[in-house]
mmCIF file of C-alpha atoms in Angstrom:
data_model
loop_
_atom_site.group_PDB
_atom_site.id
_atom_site.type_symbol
_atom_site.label_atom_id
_atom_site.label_comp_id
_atom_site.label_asym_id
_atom_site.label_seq_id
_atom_site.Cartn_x
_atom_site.Cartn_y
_atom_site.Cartn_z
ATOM 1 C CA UNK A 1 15.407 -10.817 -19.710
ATOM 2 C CA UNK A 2 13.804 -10.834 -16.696
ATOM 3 C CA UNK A 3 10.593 -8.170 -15.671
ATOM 4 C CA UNK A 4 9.323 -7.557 -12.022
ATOM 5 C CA UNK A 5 5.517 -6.212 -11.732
ATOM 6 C CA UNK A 6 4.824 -4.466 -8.711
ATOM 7 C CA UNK A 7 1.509 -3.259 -7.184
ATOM 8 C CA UNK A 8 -0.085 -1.539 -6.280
ATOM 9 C CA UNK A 9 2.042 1.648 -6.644
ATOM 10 C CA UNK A 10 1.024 3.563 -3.132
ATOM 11 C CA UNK A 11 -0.466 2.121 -0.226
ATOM 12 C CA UNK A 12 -2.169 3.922 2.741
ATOM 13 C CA UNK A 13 -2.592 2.381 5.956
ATOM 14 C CA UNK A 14 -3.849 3.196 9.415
ATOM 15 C CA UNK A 15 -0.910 2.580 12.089
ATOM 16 C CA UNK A 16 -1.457 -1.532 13.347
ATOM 17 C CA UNK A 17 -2.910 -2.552 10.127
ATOM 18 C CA UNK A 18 -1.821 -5.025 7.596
ATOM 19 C CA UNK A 19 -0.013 -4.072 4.477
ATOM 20 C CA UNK A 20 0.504 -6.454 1.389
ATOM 21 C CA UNK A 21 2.603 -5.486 -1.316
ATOM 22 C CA UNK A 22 2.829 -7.811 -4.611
ATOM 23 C CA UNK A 23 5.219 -8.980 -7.298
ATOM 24 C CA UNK A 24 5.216 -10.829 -10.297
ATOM 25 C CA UNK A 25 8.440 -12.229 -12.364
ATOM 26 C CA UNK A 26 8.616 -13.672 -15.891
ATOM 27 C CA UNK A 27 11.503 -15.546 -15.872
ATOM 28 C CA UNK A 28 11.411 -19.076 -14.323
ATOM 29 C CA UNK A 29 14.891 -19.444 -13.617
ATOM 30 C CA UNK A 30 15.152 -16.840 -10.877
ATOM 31 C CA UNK A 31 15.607 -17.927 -7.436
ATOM 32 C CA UNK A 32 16.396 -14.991 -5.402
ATOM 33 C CA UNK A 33 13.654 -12.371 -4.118
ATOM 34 C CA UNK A 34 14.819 -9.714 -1.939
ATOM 35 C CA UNK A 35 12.709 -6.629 -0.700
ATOM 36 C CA UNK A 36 14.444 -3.594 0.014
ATOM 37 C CA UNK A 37 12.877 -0.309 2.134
ATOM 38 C CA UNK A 38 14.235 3.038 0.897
ATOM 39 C CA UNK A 39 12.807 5.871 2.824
ATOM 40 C CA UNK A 40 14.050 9.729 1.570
ATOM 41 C CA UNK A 41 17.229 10.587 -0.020
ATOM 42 C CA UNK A 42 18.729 7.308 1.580
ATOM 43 C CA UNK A 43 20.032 4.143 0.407
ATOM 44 C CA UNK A 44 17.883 0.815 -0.337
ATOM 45 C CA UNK A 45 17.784 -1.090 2.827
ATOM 46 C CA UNK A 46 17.512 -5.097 2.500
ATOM 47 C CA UNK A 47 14.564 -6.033 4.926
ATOM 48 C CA UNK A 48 13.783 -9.681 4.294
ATOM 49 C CA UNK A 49 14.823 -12.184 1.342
ATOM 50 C CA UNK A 50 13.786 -15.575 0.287
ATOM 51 C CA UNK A 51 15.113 -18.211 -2.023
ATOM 52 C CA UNK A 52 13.306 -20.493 -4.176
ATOM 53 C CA UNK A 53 13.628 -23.292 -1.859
ATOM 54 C CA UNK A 54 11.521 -21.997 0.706
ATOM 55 C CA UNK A 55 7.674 -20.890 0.142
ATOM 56 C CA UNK A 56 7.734 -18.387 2.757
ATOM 57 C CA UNK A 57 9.996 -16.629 5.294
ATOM 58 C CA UNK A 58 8.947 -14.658 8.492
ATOM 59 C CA UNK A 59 10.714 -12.130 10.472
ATOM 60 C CA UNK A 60 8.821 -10.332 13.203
ATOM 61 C CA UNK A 61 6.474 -8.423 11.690
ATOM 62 C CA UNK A 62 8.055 -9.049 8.223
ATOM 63 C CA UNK A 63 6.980 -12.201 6.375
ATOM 64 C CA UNK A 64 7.573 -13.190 2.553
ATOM 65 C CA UNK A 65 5.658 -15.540 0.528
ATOM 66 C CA UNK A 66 6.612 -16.972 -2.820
ATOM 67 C CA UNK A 67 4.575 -18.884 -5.221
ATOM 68 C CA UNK A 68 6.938 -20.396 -8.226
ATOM 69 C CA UNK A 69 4.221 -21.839 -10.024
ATOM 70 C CA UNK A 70 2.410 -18.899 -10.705
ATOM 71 C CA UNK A 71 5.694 -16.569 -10.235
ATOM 72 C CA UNK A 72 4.589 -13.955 -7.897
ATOM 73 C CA UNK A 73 6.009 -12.874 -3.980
ATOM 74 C CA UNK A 74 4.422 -10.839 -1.498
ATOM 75 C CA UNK A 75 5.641 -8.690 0.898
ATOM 76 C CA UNK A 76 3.382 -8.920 4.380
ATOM 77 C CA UNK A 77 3.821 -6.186 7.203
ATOM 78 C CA UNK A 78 1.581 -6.788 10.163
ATOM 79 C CA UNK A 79 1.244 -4.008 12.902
ATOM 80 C CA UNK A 80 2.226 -1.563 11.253
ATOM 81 C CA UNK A 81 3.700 1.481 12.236
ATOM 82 C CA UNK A 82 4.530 4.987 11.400
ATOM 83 C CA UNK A 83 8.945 4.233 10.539
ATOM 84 C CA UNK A 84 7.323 1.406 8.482
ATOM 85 C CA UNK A 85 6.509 4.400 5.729
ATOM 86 C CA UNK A 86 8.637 4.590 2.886
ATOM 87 C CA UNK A 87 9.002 3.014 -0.655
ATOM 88 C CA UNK A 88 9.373 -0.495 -0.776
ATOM 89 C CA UNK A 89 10.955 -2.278 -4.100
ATOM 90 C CA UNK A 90 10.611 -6.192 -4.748
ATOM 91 C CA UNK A 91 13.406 -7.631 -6.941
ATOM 92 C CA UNK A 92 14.446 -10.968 -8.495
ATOM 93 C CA UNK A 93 17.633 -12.374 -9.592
ATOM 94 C CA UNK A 94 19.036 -12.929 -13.103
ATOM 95 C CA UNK A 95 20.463 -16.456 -12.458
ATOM 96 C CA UNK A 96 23.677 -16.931 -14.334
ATOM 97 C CA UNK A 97 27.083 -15.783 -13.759
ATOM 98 C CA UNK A 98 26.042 -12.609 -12.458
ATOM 99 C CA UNK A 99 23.726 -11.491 -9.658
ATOM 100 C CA UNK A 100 21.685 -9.122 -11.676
ATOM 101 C CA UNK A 101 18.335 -7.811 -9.798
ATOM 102 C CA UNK A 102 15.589 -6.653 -11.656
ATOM 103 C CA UNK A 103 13.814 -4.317 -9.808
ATOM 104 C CA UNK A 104 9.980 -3.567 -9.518
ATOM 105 C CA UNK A 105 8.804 -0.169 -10.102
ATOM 106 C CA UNK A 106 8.097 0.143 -6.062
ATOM 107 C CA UNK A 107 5.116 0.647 -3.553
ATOM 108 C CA UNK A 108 4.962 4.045 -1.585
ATOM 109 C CA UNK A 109 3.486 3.065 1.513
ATOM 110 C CA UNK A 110 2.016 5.509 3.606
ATOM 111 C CA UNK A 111 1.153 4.584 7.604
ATOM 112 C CA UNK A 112 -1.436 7.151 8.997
ATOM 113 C CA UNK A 113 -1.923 7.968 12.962
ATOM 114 C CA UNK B 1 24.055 0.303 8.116
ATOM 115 C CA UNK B 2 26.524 -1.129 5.680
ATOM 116 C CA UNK B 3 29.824 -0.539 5.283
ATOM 117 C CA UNK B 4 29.462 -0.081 1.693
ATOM 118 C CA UNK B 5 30.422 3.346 0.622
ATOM 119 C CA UNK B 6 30.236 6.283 -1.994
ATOM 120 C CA UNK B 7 31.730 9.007 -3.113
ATOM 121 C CA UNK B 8 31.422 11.724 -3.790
ATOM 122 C CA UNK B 9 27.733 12.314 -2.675
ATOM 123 C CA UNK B 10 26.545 14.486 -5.141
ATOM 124 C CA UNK B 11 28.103 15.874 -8.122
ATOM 125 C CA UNK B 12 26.787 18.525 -10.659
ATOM 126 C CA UNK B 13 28.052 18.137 -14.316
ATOM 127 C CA UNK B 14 27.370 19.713 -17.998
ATOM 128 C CA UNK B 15 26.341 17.879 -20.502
ATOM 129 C CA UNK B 16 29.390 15.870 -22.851
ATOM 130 C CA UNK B 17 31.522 15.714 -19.603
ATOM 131 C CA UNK B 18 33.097 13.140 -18.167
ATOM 132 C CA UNK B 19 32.839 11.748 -14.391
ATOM 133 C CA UNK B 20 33.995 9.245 -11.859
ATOM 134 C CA UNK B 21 32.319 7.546 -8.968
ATOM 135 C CA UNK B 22 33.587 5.497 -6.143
ATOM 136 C CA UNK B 23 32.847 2.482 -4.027
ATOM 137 C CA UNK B 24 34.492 0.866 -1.554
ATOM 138 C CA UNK B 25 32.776 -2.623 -0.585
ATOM 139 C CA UNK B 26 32.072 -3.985 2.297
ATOM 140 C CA UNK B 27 34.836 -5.896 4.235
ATOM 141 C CA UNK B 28 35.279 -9.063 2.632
ATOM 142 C CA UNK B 29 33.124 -8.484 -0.203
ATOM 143 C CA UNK B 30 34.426 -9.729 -3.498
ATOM 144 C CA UNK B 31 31.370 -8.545 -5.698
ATOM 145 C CA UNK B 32 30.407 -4.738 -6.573
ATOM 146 C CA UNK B 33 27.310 -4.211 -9.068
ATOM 147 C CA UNK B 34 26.452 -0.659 -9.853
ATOM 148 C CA UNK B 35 22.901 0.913 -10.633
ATOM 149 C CA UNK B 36 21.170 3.434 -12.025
ATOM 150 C CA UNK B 37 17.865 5.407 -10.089
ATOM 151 C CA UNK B 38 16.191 7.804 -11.767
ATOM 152 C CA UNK B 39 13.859 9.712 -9.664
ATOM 153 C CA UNK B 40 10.524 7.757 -8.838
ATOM 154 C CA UNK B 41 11.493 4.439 -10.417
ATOM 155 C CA UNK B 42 13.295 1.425 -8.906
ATOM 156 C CA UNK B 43 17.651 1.026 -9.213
ATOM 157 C CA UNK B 44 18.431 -0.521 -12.388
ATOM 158 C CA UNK B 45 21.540 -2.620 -13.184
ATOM 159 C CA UNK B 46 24.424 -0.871 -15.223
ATOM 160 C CA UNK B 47 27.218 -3.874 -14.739
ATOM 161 C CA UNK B 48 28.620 -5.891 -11.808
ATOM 162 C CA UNK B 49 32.374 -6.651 -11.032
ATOM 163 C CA UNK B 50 33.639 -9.894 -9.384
ATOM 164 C CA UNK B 51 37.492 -10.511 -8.590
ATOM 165 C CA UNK B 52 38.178 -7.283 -10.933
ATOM 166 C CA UNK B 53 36.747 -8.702 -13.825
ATOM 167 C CA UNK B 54 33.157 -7.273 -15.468
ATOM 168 C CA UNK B 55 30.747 -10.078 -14.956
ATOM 169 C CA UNK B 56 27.723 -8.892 -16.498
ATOM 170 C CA UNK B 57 26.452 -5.845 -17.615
ATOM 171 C CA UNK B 58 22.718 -4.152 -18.215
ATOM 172 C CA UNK B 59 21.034 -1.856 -20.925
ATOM 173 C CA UNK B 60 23.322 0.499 -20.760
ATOM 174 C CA UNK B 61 25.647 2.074 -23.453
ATOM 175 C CA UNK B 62 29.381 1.959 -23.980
ATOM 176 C CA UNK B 63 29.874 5.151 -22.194
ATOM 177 C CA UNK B 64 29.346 3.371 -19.234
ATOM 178 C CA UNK B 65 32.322 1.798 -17.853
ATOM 179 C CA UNK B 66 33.829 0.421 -14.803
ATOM 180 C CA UNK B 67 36.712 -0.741 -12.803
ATOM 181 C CA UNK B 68 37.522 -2.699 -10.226
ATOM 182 C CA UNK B 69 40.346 -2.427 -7.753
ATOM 183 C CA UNK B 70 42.806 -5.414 -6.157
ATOM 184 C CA UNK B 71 41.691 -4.309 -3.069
ATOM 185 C CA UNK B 72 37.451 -4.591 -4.301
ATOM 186 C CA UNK B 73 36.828 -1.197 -4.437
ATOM 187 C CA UNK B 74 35.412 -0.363 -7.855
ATOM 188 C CA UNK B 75 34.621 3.148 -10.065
ATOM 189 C CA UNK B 76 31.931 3.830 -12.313
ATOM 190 C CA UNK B 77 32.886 6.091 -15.669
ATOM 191 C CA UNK B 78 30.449 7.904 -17.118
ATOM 192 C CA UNK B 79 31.447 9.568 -20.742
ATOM 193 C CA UNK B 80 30.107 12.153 -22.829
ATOM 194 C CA UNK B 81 26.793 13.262 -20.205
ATOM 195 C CA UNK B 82 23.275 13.300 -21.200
ATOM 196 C CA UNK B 83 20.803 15.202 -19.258
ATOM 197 C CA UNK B 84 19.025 11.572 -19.002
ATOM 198 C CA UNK B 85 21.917 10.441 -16.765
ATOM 199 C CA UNK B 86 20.796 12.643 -14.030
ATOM 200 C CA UNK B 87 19.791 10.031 -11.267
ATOM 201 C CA UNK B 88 21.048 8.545 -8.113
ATOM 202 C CA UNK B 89 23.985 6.133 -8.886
ATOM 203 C CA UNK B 90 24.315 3.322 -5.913
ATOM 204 C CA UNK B 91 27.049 0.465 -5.875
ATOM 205 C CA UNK B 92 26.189 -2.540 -3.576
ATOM 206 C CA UNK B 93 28.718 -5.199 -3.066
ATOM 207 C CA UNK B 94 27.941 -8.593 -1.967
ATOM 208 C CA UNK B 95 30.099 -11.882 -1.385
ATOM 209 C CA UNK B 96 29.771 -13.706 -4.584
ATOM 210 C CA UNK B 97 28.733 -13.233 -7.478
ATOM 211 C CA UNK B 98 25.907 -15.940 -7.340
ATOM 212 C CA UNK B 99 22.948 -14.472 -6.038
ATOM 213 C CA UNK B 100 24.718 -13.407 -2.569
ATOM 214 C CA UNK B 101 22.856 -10.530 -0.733
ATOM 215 C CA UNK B 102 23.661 -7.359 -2.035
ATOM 216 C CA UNK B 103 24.528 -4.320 0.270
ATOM 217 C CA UNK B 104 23.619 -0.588 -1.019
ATOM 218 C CA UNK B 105 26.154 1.853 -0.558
ATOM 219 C CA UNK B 106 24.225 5.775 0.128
ATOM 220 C CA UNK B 107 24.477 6.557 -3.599
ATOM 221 C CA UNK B 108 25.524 9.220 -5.756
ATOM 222 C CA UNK B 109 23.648 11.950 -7.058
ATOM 223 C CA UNK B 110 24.450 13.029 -10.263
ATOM 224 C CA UNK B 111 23.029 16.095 -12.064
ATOM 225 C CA UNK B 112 23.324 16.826 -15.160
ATOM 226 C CA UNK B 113 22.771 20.509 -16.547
#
């Protein structure tokens, strides 16, 4: 089945700097990559997603990039900001009848004043 | 938010008990997949339930079991309780099946003593 590899595990970053966040995938045949933002004792909260179709997908200060030749995503935040700390979990989908995600293991990022 | 929710929102059992959590999807959602969080890790997928049939299902044993309702609400079973099964339990529902977005519900946390 499929495995997500996510580093690095926590991230510290002074407010209006860049954070990166990256993901690897073994299984060829997914085509969905979603990132989800779960701060404290609350529900995982999609941010951006991208599909294999597309190499990379921007949102404000959100963007996604996906590289399906050597199966890894990144999550880019640019000016950051304080909200923007919590723990952030790439996935991928299980293509097939069912829309499984496989989850990475998630990246506590941490924006400092 | 979503309008996927949960209930109840936390729930304390003994071990070899028996309990039931609910979802109700989002409005005009056909698709509810449940997961498992354990504390510190990312959700991981227990089974997934489109048009009230199970459409795929993760690691997880027997004593894991769902439903799902005419009306696309669904209910996760959860026989015989381990103290391992302690861990946030979150339903998201999505259109499809077929890699649609998927929409967390606020979870359910489950502790087992």
């Amino acid at each position: 089945g499929e495995n997500v590899e996510q580093h690095p595990s926590t991230l510290s970053v002074q407010e209006g700097d860049s954070a990166v966040i990256k993901c690897t995938y073994s299984d060829s045949a997914s085509n969905y990559f979603p990132w989800y933002k779960q701060e404290l004792g609350k529900r995982p909260q999609l941010i951006i997603d991208i599909r294999s179709n597309v190499g990379e997908k921007k949102d404000q200060r959100i963007a996604v990039t996906l590289n399906k030749t050597a199966k890894h995503f990144s999550l880019h935040i640019t000016e950051t900001q304080p909200e923007d700390s919590a723990v952030y979990f790439c996935a991928a989908s299980d293509t097939g009848t069912a829309s499984k995600l496989t989850f990475g293991t998630g990246t506590r990022l941490q924006v400092t004043l | 938010e979503t309008g996927v929710t949960q209930s109840p929102t936390h729930l304390i059992k003994t071990r070899g008990q028996q309990v039931t959590l609910r979802c109700s999807s989002q409005s005009g959602h056909n698709t509810v997949s449940w997961y498992q969080q354990a504390l510190g890790q990312g959700p991981q997928f227990i089974f997934q339930y489109y048009r009230e049939e199970e459409n795929g299902r993760g690691n997880f044993p027997p004593r894991f079991s769902g439903l799902q309702f005419p009306n696309y609400s669904s209910e996760l079973n959860v026989n015989a309780l381990e103290l391992d099964d302690s861990a946030l339990y979150l339903c998201a529902s999505s259109l499809t099946g077929a890699t649609d977005t998927q929409y967390f519900g606020p979870g359910t946390r489950l502790t087992v003593l």
